[in-house]
């Protein structure tokens, strides 16, 4: 049995989950803008997915949400006075800014950081680089708290190394693990890390999308690889097709997903697909692995179908009994063509022999599926033992978190509700209790009043 495992650390949906339509290039986010949300249901759906993986025998962790609305950002933008006055001014003078500063987008922890396991890094530690997410204002304000959360979860410097976000410049746009995959024979064995970028910031010879922004740059991916001490023979840099970015594929995890030795990808996912696959295959073979690549042809599933269903934003999971599970959003089941295709995959005798759908509608309406909600961290047994145990899901913790959500979360939130100063108090009270449940210490900047 392997002495290493992959842990999925899912983001807890925050109390201010709302549909602000803040993400240009994300079709679902734009289409559902201004709808009223249900934060309680959103958090419950996320917890149900976490419990499902735990019940399947997979190690599962949680990442806490962030304080919202972000008063510090509003103050930097010129609003002043008491907390209630800041919120009132923002609501009256610049409601879109208040919406942005109230986003619960940190729930999508695939964008929290890029993680390289110790088997790949020069110093033999697990490396984390928080993503700067500087393409979108509402996400660019996340990384300071993300860094504190990750440092509280993975605190032992013997095993873990943390890097701050890259410079907050367009040339170094970094969206984290949503554009990163790792391939390996075994989670504890040396692997090959695939970094996918949308454009080069400094080399005009690379093509670029015309309609929507390419959020990840080649230069950012290269910088993260250097910070993590990755060797050239364990790296592949691949350009995402600008044509699919312009069709709403804003991250690689909307058009491809990998796990272990398996890559499931759409025919139109990459520029120069054959070259990417050859390099992956050769470098993985040098590390004792054998790449298995499943190409989904455009004739079977169009890019538009992939975006509507979020087929590729599924989780590829290696179960303890040896089965390969594709955990898909319920939207795949609701689209006959897509569901027929994944059933064919499961029946074909290949590496994916189980398919299961999960209801994540509250997240999906904002453009985030199963893969968006989790940050994957491959850990050896001693590294897992060094993780803050408070963030590892157990039946007891699941019960505590379910009760916490029921106690603190609203079941309806519309844009006008973001102007209610009581919402900030509710969020702070909830997070103050959550830090005690998860044993996180002082990770939030606020202090509750006496």
Short mmCIF file of C-alpha atoms in Angstrom, two decimals:
data_model
loop_
_atom_site.label_atom_id
_atom_site.label_comp_id
_atom_site.label_asym_id
_atom_site.label_seq_id
_atom_site.Cartn_x
_atom_site.Cartn_y
_atom_site.Cartn_z
CA UNK A 1 0.00 0.00 0.00
CA UNK A 2 1.20 3.51 -0.81
CA UNK A 3 2.62 5.57 2.04
CA UNK A 4 1.24 8.72 0.39
CA UNK A 5 -2.24 9.98 -0.45
CA UNK A 6 -3.96 12.91 -2.08
CA UNK A 7 -6.11 15.04 0.19
CA UNK A 8 -8.81 17.26 -1.25
CA UNK A 9 -9.13 20.46 0.77
CA UNK A 10 -12.53 21.92 -0.11
CA UNK A 11 -13.47 25.52 0.44
CA UNK A 12 -16.31 26.13 2.87
CA UNK A 13 -18.82 28.40 1.18
CA UNK A 14 -18.95 31.74 2.97
CA UNK A 15 -22.02 33.42 4.52
CA UNK A 16 -22.09 36.12 1.81
CA UNK A 17 -22.41 33.73 -1.16
CA UNK A 18 -24.16 35.80 -3.83
CA UNK A 19 -24.53 36.09 -7.59
CA UNK A 20 -22.73 39.30 -8.41
CA UNK A 21 -21.88 38.44 -12.02
CA UNK A 22 -18.33 39.57 -11.37
CA UNK A 23 -16.39 37.21 -13.62
CA UNK A 24 -16.21 38.17 -17.28
CA UNK A 25 -15.31 35.08 -19.28
CA UNK A 26 -17.22 32.81 -16.89
CA UNK A 27 -20.48 32.13 -18.71
CA UNK A 28 -22.43 30.86 -15.68
CA UNK A 29 -21.36 33.82 -13.56
CA UNK A 30 -22.54 36.26 -16.19
CA UNK A 31 -25.82 34.46 -16.98
CA UNK A 32 -26.95 34.26 -13.34
CA UNK A 33 -25.96 37.77 -12.32
CA UNK A 34 -28.31 39.45 -9.82
CA UNK A 35 -30.21 36.30 -8.90
CA UNK A 36 -30.91 35.83 -5.21
CA UNK A 37 -28.73 33.12 -3.65
CA UNK A 38 -29.12 30.67 -0.80
CA UNK A 39 -25.86 30.71 1.22
CA UNK A 40 -27.06 28.04 3.63
CA UNK A 41 -27.89 25.63 0.83
CA UNK A 42 -24.63 26.42 -0.93
CA UNK A 43 -22.61 25.53 2.17
CA UNK A 44 -24.67 22.40 2.77
CA UNK A 45 -24.12 21.23 -0.81
CA UNK A 46 -20.38 21.73 -0.44
CA UNK A 47 -20.31 19.86 2.86
CA UNK A 48 -22.30 17.00 1.33
CA UNK A 49 -19.63 16.59 -1.35
CA UNK A 50 -16.91 16.54 1.28
CA UNK A 51 -18.78 13.91 3.29
CA UNK A 52 -19.26 11.80 0.17
CA UNK A 53 -15.51 11.61 -0.39
CA UNK A 54 -14.88 10.91 3.29
CA UNK A 55 -17.43 8.09 3.21
CA UNK A 56 -15.68 6.66 0.14
CA UNK A 57 -12.54 6.30 2.25
CA UNK A 58 -10.67 9.30 0.85
CA UNK A 59 -8.94 11.80 3.15
CA UNK A 60 -10.76 15.12 3.03
CA UNK A 61 -9.97 18.54 4.44
CA UNK A 62 -11.65 21.93 4.67
CA UNK A 63 -10.49 25.49 4.05
CA UNK A 64 -12.29 28.25 5.92
CA UNK A 65 -14.00 31.14 4.11
CA UNK A 66 -12.86 34.74 4.31
CA UNK A 67 -14.37 37.76 6.03
CA UNK A 68 -16.80 39.55 3.76
CA UNK A 69 -17.56 42.28 3.01
CA UNK A 70 -13.88 43.19 2.98
CA UNK A 71 -13.89 46.47 4.87
CA UNK A 72 -10.14 46.96 4.52
CA UNK A 73 -10.44 47.05 0.73
CA UNK A 74 -13.35 49.47 0.88
CA UNK A 75 -11.37 51.76 3.17
CA UNK A 76 -8.41 51.67 0.77
CA UNK A 77 -10.82 52.82 -1.92
CA UNK A 78 -11.79 55.94 0.02
CA UNK A 79 -14.77 54.97 2.18
CA UNK A 80 -14.43 55.98 5.82
CA UNK A 81 -16.09 56.08 9.21
CA UNK A 82 -17.43 53.22 11.25
CA UNK A 83 -17.90 49.80 9.66
CA UNK A 84 -21.61 50.50 9.20
CA UNK A 85 -20.85 53.89 7.64
CA UNK A 86 -18.35 52.37 5.22
CA UNK A 87 -20.95 49.84 4.06
CA UNK A 88 -23.65 52.50 3.75
CA UNK A 89 -21.39 54.80 1.72
CA UNK A 90 -20.33 52.01 -0.60
CA UNK A 91 -23.93 50.89 -1.12
CA UNK A 92 -25.01 54.44 -1.98
CA UNK A 93 -22.04 55.57 -4.06
CA UNK A 94 -20.57 52.41 -5.59
CA UNK A 95 -22.77 49.35 -5.18
CA UNK A 96 -20.69 47.29 -7.65
CA UNK A 97 -17.67 47.76 -5.37
CA UNK A 98 -19.63 46.58 -2.35
CA UNK A 99 -20.77 43.54 -4.33
CA UNK A 100 -17.19 42.78 -5.31
CA UNK A 101 -15.95 43.17 -1.73
CA UNK A 102 -18.74 40.85 -0.55
CA UNK A 103 -17.98 37.99 -2.92
CA UNK A 104 -17.61 34.52 -1.39
CA UNK A 105 -15.35 33.47 -4.29
CA UNK A 106 -12.65 32.11 -1.95
CA UNK A 107 -14.88 29.01 -1.81
CA UNK A 108 -13.24 27.93 -5.09
CA UNK A 109 -10.00 26.78 -3.56
CA UNK A 110 -8.65 25.37 -6.82
CA UNK A 111 -7.61 29.01 -7.19
CA UNK A 112 -6.17 29.35 -3.70
CA UNK A 113 -2.64 28.24 -4.53
CA UNK A 114 -0.38 26.00 -6.58
CA UNK A 115 0.95 23.02 -4.63
CA UNK A 116 3.99 20.86 -5.42
CA UNK A 117 4.48 17.65 -3.41
CA UNK A 118 7.75 16.91 -1.66
CA UNK A 119 8.62 14.15 -4.15
CA UNK A 120 9.02 16.81 -6.86
CA UNK A 121 10.76 19.65 -5.04
CA UNK A 122 14.46 20.35 -4.60
CA UNK A 123 14.34 20.62 -0.80
CA UNK A 124 11.95 17.71 -0.26
CA UNK A 125 9.16 19.83 1.25
CA UNK A 126 5.59 20.47 0.09
CA UNK A 127 5.52 23.92 -1.50
CA UNK A 128 2.57 26.33 -1.63
CA UNK A 129 2.37 29.55 -3.63
CA UNK A 130 -0.78 31.57 -3.03
CA UNK A 131 -2.39 32.71 -6.29
CA UNK A 132 -2.53 36.46 -6.85
CA UNK A 133 -5.75 36.21 -8.94
CA UNK A 134 -5.09 39.71 -10.18
CA UNK A 135 -7.28 39.42 -13.28
CA UNK A 136 -10.40 40.14 -11.18
CA UNK A 137 -10.56 42.69 -8.36
CA UNK A 138 -12.90 40.63 -6.19
CA UNK A 139 -10.44 37.73 -6.25
CA UNK A 140 -7.24 39.75 -6.08
CA UNK A 141 -8.05 40.68 -2.46
CA UNK A 142 -8.07 37.04 -1.33
CA UNK A 143 -4.41 36.02 -1.22
CA UNK A 144 -3.31 37.67 2.08
CA UNK A 145 -5.93 35.72 4.03
CA UNK A 146 -5.36 32.63 1.89
CA UNK A 147 -1.69 32.72 2.86
CA UNK A 148 -2.54 32.97 6.56
CA UNK A 149 -5.02 30.10 6.30
CA UNK A 150 -2.57 27.83 4.50
CA UNK A 151 0.16 28.69 7.00
CA UNK A 152 -2.18 27.76 9.87
CA UNK A 153 -3.13 24.48 8.19
CA UNK A 154 0.36 23.46 7.07
CA UNK A 155 2.44 25.03 9.79
CA UNK A 156 5.49 22.81 10.30
CA UNK A 157 8.44 24.25 8.33
CA UNK A 158 10.10 20.85 8.43
CA UNK A 159 7.55 19.63 5.90
CA UNK A 160 5.94 22.72 4.36
CA UNK A 161 7.22 25.81 2.53
CA UNK A 162 5.01 28.81 1.81
CA UNK A 163 5.58 31.48 -0.82
CA UNK A 164 3.69 34.77 -1.08
CA UNK A 165 1.66 35.56 -4.15
CA UNK A 166 3.51 36.70 -7.26
CA UNK A 167 3.68 40.45 -8.00
CA UNK A 168 0.21 41.85 -8.61
CA UNK A 169 0.91 42.76 -12.22
CA UNK A 170 -0.80 41.59 -15.39
CA UNK A 171 2.45 40.00 -16.57
CA UNK A 172 2.31 37.58 -13.63
CA UNK A 173 -1.39 36.70 -13.57
CA UNK A 174 -1.63 33.48 -11.55
CA UNK A 175 -4.84 31.50 -10.99
CA UNK A 176 -3.37 28.65 -8.95
CA UNK A 177 -4.14 24.95 -9.24
CA UNK A 178 -7.01 25.52 -11.69
CA UNK A 179 -4.26 25.68 -14.31
CA UNK A 180 -2.00 23.03 -12.83
CA UNK A 181 -2.07 19.23 -12.79
CA UNK A 182 0.35 16.59 -11.59
CA UNK A 183 0.91 13.15 -13.08
CA UNK A 184 2.60 10.32 -11.23
CA UNK A 185 2.77 6.55 -10.86
CA UNK A 186 2.06 6.95 -7.16
CA UNK A 187 1.26 10.03 -5.08
CA UNK A 188 4.49 9.60 -3.14
CA UNK A 189 6.66 9.02 -6.22
CA UNK A 190 8.34 11.74 -8.29
CA UNK A 191 5.90 13.13 -10.82
CA UNK A 192 5.53 15.52 -13.74
CA UNK A 193 3.78 18.83 -13.20
CA UNK A 194 1.74 20.34 -16.02
CA UNK A 195 1.37 24.12 -16.00
CA UNK A 196 -1.23 25.48 -18.42
CA UNK A 197 -1.17 29.14 -19.45
CA UNK A 198 -3.39 31.28 -21.65
CA UNK A 199 -0.84 33.73 -22.98
CA UNK A 200 2.68 34.97 -22.73
CA UNK A 201 2.95 38.44 -21.26
CA UNK A 202 6.41 39.16 -22.68
CA UNK A 203 6.62 37.23 -25.95
CA UNK A 204 4.34 38.47 -28.74
CA UNK A 205 4.90 35.33 -30.79
CA UNK A 206 2.31 33.50 -28.67
CA UNK A 207 -1.34 33.73 -29.69
CA UNK A 208 -3.90 35.16 -27.27
CA UNK A 209 -7.70 35.22 -26.92
CA UNK A 210 -9.59 38.18 -28.30
CA UNK A 211 -12.91 38.13 -26.46
CA UNK A 212 -12.09 37.13 -22.89
CA UNK A 213 -8.91 37.57 -20.83
CA UNK A 214 -6.28 34.86 -20.52
CA UNK A 215 -5.90 34.83 -16.76
CA UNK A 216 -2.74 32.70 -16.47
CA UNK A 217 0.53 33.81 -18.04
CA UNK A 218 3.46 31.65 -19.03
CA UNK A 219 5.71 33.89 -16.97
CA UNK A 220 3.65 33.29 -13.81
CA UNK A 221 3.74 29.53 -14.31
CA UNK A 222 7.50 29.58 -14.82
CA UNK A 223 7.97 31.69 -11.69
CA UNK A 224 5.97 29.28 -9.54
CA UNK A 225 7.96 26.33 -10.89
CA UNK A 226 11.20 28.12 -9.93
CA UNK A 227 9.92 28.98 -6.46
CA UNK A 228 9.01 25.34 -5.87
CA UNK A 229 12.41 24.06 -6.94
CA UNK A 230 11.09 21.90 -9.79
CA UNK A 231 13.54 20.41 -12.27
CA UNK A 232 13.12 20.89 -16.00
CA UNK A 233 12.67 17.19 -16.59
CA UNK A 234 9.64 17.20 -14.27
CA UNK A 235 7.90 20.13 -15.97
CA UNK A 236 5.62 20.61 -18.96
CA UNK A 237 4.28 24.03 -19.95
CA UNK A 238 1.25 23.92 -22.25
CA UNK A 239 -0.72 26.74 -23.81
CA UNK A 240 -4.48 26.59 -23.50
CA UNK A 241 -6.24 27.20 -26.80
CA UNK A 242 -7.20 30.89 -27.11
CA UNK A 243 -10.26 29.78 -29.09
CA UNK A 244 -11.69 27.87 -26.13
CA UNK A 245 -10.90 30.72 -23.72
CA UNK A 246 -13.06 32.91 -25.95
CA UNK A 247 -15.86 30.34 -25.58
CA UNK A 248 -15.90 30.63 -21.79
CA UNK A 249 -13.11 28.22 -20.79
CA UNK A 250 -11.50 30.63 -18.35
CA UNK A 251 -9.34 27.97 -16.61
CA UNK A 252 -7.79 24.74 -17.79
CA UNK A 253 -9.93 22.81 -15.29
CA UNK A 254 -12.97 23.67 -17.41
CA UNK A 255 -11.55 21.74 -20.38
CA UNK A 256 -9.20 19.09 -18.90
CA UNK A 257 -8.69 17.10 -15.70
CA UNK A 258 -5.87 14.81 -14.61
CA UNK A 259 -5.08 12.40 -11.79
CA UNK A 260 -2.30 9.88 -11.31
CA UNK A 261 -1.37 8.64 -14.77
CA UNK A 262 -4.64 9.72 -16.39
CA UNK A 263 -5.49 12.84 -18.40
CA UNK A 264 -9.05 13.43 -19.59
CA UNK A 265 -9.07 16.35 -22.01
CA UNK A 266 -11.11 17.88 -24.79
CA UNK A 267 -9.77 17.72 -28.32
CA UNK A 268 -9.60 21.52 -28.45
CA UNK A 269 -8.06 22.08 -25.02
CA UNK A 270 -4.47 22.88 -25.96
CA UNK A 271 -2.37 24.52 -28.61
CA UNK A 272 -0.18 21.77 -30.13
CA UNK A 273 -1.88 18.92 -28.24
CA UNK A 274 0.29 16.17 -29.73
CA UNK A 275 3.47 17.92 -28.62
CA UNK A 276 2.09 18.39 -25.10
CA UNK A 277 1.09 14.73 -24.85
CA UNK A 278 4.43 13.47 -26.20
CA UNK A 279 6.35 15.54 -23.66
CA UNK A 280 4.10 14.43 -20.80
CA UNK A 281 4.38 10.80 -21.87
CA UNK A 282 8.17 10.85 -22.16
CA UNK A 283 8.80 12.67 -18.89
CA UNK A 284 6.35 10.53 -16.95
CA UNK A 285 7.90 7.36 -18.39
CA UNK A 286 11.29 8.52 -17.10
CA UNK A 287 9.68 8.53 -13.62
CA UNK A 288 8.25 5.06 -13.92
CA UNK A 289 4.76 6.07 -15.01
CA UNK A 290 2.70 5.48 -18.12
CA UNK A 291 0.45 8.28 -19.32
CA UNK A 292 -3.12 7.32 -20.17
CA UNK A 293 -4.74 10.09 -22.19
CA UNK A 294 -8.44 10.11 -23.03
CA UNK A 295 -9.33 12.64 -25.70
CA UNK A 296 -12.97 13.71 -25.85
CA UNK A 297 -13.63 14.56 -29.51
CA UNK A 298 -15.53 17.70 -30.41
CA UNK A 299 -17.97 15.58 -32.41
CA UNK A 300 -19.01 13.85 -29.17
CA UNK A 301 -18.95 16.86 -26.82
CA UNK A 302 -18.65 20.39 -28.15
CA UNK A 303 -16.81 23.09 -26.21
CA UNK A 304 -20.19 24.72 -25.60
CA UNK A 305 -21.51 21.45 -24.15
CA UNK A 306 -18.43 21.15 -21.96
CA UNK A 307 -18.94 24.68 -20.61
CA UNK A 308 -22.67 24.16 -20.00
CA UNK A 309 -22.22 20.83 -18.24
CA UNK A 310 -18.81 21.43 -16.60
CA UNK A 311 -17.87 17.87 -17.55
CA UNK A 312 -14.15 18.58 -17.22
CA UNK A 313 -14.59 20.42 -13.93
CA UNK A 314 -15.18 17.03 -12.39
CA UNK A 315 -12.95 15.26 -9.89
CA UNK A 316 -10.94 12.25 -11.01
CA UNK A 317 -10.50 10.12 -7.91
CA UNK A 318 -8.55 6.94 -7.18
CA UNK A 319 -10.66 4.98 -4.69
CA UNK A 320 -9.17 2.67 -2.05
CA UNK A 321 -10.63 -0.39 -3.84
CA UNK A 322 -8.78 0.52 -7.04
CA UNK A 323 -11.76 1.96 -8.91
CA UNK A 324 -11.44 5.18 -10.85
CA UNK A 325 -14.32 7.56 -10.06
CA UNK A 326 -15.36 10.57 -12.11
CA UNK A 327 -17.34 12.83 -9.78
CA UNK A 328 -19.38 15.10 -12.04
CA UNK A 329 -21.78 17.97 -11.38
CA UNK A 330 -25.46 17.12 -11.63
CA UNK A 331 -25.63 19.29 -14.75
CA UNK A 332 -23.85 16.50 -16.66
CA UNK A 333 -26.68 14.13 -15.78
CA UNK A 334 -29.22 16.68 -17.00
CA UNK A 335 -27.65 16.87 -20.48
CA UNK A 336 -28.42 13.69 -22.36
CA UNK A 337 -25.46 13.81 -24.73
CA UNK A 338 -22.94 14.42 -21.96
CA UNK A 339 -24.42 11.83 -19.62
CA UNK A 340 -24.46 9.23 -22.38
CA UNK A 341 -20.79 9.91 -23.05
CA UNK A 342 -19.67 9.57 -19.42
CA UNK A 343 -21.71 6.38 -19.04
CA UNK A 344 -19.89 5.04 -22.08
CA UNK A 345 -16.57 5.92 -20.43
CA UNK A 346 -17.54 4.01 -17.30
CA UNK A 347 -18.65 0.96 -19.29
CA UNK A 348 -15.66 0.85 -21.64
CA UNK A 349 -13.34 -1.04 -19.29
CA UNK A 350 -10.86 1.83 -19.02
CA UNK A 351 -9.37 3.65 -16.04
CA UNK A 352 -12.67 5.43 -15.30
CA UNK A 353 -15.13 2.74 -14.23
CA UNK A 354 -17.46 4.70 -11.98
CA UNK A 355 -19.36 7.94 -12.50
CA UNK A 356 -21.35 9.77 -9.84
CA UNK A 357 -23.19 13.07 -10.01
CA UNK A 358 -23.37 15.59 -7.14
CA UNK A 359 -25.71 18.53 -6.64
CA UNK A 360 -23.71 21.75 -6.46
CA UNK A 361 -26.25 24.02 -8.10
CA UNK A 362 -25.55 27.01 -5.85
CA UNK A 363 -21.87 26.92 -6.79
CA UNK A 364 -22.50 25.99 -10.41
CA UNK A 365 -24.72 29.04 -10.95
CA UNK A 366 -21.65 31.14 -10.18
CA UNK A 367 -19.43 29.05 -12.47
CA UNK A 368 -17.76 26.64 -10.03
CA UNK A 369 -18.07 22.85 -10.18
CA UNK A 370 -16.61 19.98 -8.12
CA UNK A 371 -13.02 20.64 -9.18
CA UNK A 372 -13.27 24.39 -8.47
CA UNK A 373 -14.15 23.69 -4.86
CA UNK A 374 -11.04 21.72 -3.96
CA UNK A 375 -7.29 22.18 -3.60
CA UNK A 376 -5.41 18.90 -4.04
CA UNK A 377 -2.41 18.23 -1.80
CA UNK A 378 -0.39 15.02 -2.14
CA UNK A 379 1.08 14.10 1.23
CA UNK A 380 3.31 11.37 2.57
CA UNK A 381 2.27 9.81 5.88
CA UNK A 382 4.55 11.96 8.02
CA UNK A 383 3.43 15.10 6.20
CA UNK A 384 -0.22 14.21 6.70
CA UNK A 385 0.49 13.74 10.40
CA UNK A 386 1.92 17.28 10.47
CA UNK A 387 -1.23 18.88 9.04
CA UNK A 388 -3.37 20.80 11.52
CA UNK A 389 -5.79 18.02 12.55
CA UNK A 390 -8.59 20.51 13.06
CA UNK A 391 -9.06 20.93 9.30
CA UNK A 392 -9.27 17.23 8.45
CA UNK A 393 -12.83 16.05 8.03
CA UNK A 394 -14.21 13.45 10.43
CA UNK A 395 -17.81 12.43 11.13
CA UNK A 396 -17.74 14.63 14.23
CA UNK A 397 -16.33 17.64 12.35
CA UNK A 398 -18.94 17.19 9.63
CA UNK A 399 -21.67 17.33 12.28
CA UNK A 400 -20.10 20.42 13.86
CA UNK A 401 -19.82 22.22 10.52
CA UNK A 402 -23.37 21.31 9.54
CA UNK A 403 -24.65 22.74 12.82
CA UNK A 404 -22.45 25.83 12.37
CA UNK A 405 -23.92 26.51 8.93
CA UNK A 406 -27.48 26.02 10.17
CA UNK A 407 -26.81 28.46 13.02
CA UNK A 408 -25.10 31.27 11.12
CA UNK A 409 -26.15 31.26 7.46
CA UNK A 410 -29.07 32.99 5.79
CA UNK A 411 -31.24 31.03 3.38
CA UNK A 412 -31.72 33.97 1.01
CA UNK A 413 -29.37 36.75 -0.03
CA UNK A 414 -30.06 39.39 -2.67
CA UNK A 415 -27.92 42.31 -3.77
CA UNK A 416 -29.72 44.82 -1.55
CA UNK A 417 -29.00 42.63 1.48
CA UNK A 418 -25.28 43.30 1.07
CA UNK A 419 -25.93 46.84 2.32
CA UNK A 420 -27.12 45.47 5.67
CA UNK A 421 -24.33 46.05 8.25
CA UNK A 422 -25.73 43.16 10.25
CA UNK A 423 -24.43 40.80 7.56
CA UNK A 424 -20.85 41.76 8.43
CA UNK A 425 -21.51 41.10 12.12
CA UNK A 426 -23.03 37.72 11.25
CA UNK A 427 -20.01 36.82 9.15
CA UNK A 428 -17.52 37.83 11.83
CA UNK A 429 -19.40 35.99 14.54
CA UNK A 430 -19.51 32.86 12.39
CA UNK A 431 -15.81 33.00 11.55
CA UNK A 432 -14.86 33.64 15.15
CA UNK A 433 -16.60 30.40 16.10
CA UNK A 434 -15.16 28.57 13.09
CA UNK A 435 -11.57 29.36 14.03
CA UNK A 436 -12.17 27.54 17.29
CA UNK A 437 -13.78 24.55 15.58
CA UNK A 438 -10.93 24.22 13.06
CA UNK A 439 -8.20 25.25 15.54
CA UNK A 440 -6.90 27.94 13.19
CA UNK A 441 -5.78 30.59 15.65
CA UNK A 442 -5.70 34.27 14.67
CA UNK A 443 -6.03 34.09 10.88
CA UNK A 444 -8.57 36.91 10.48
CA UNK A 445 -7.73 40.61 10.88
CA UNK A 446 -10.91 41.57 12.73
CA UNK A 447 -11.50 41.58 16.46
CA UNK A 448 -15.01 41.11 17.76
CA UNK A 449 -16.26 43.84 20.04
CA UNK A 450 -16.56 43.08 23.74
#
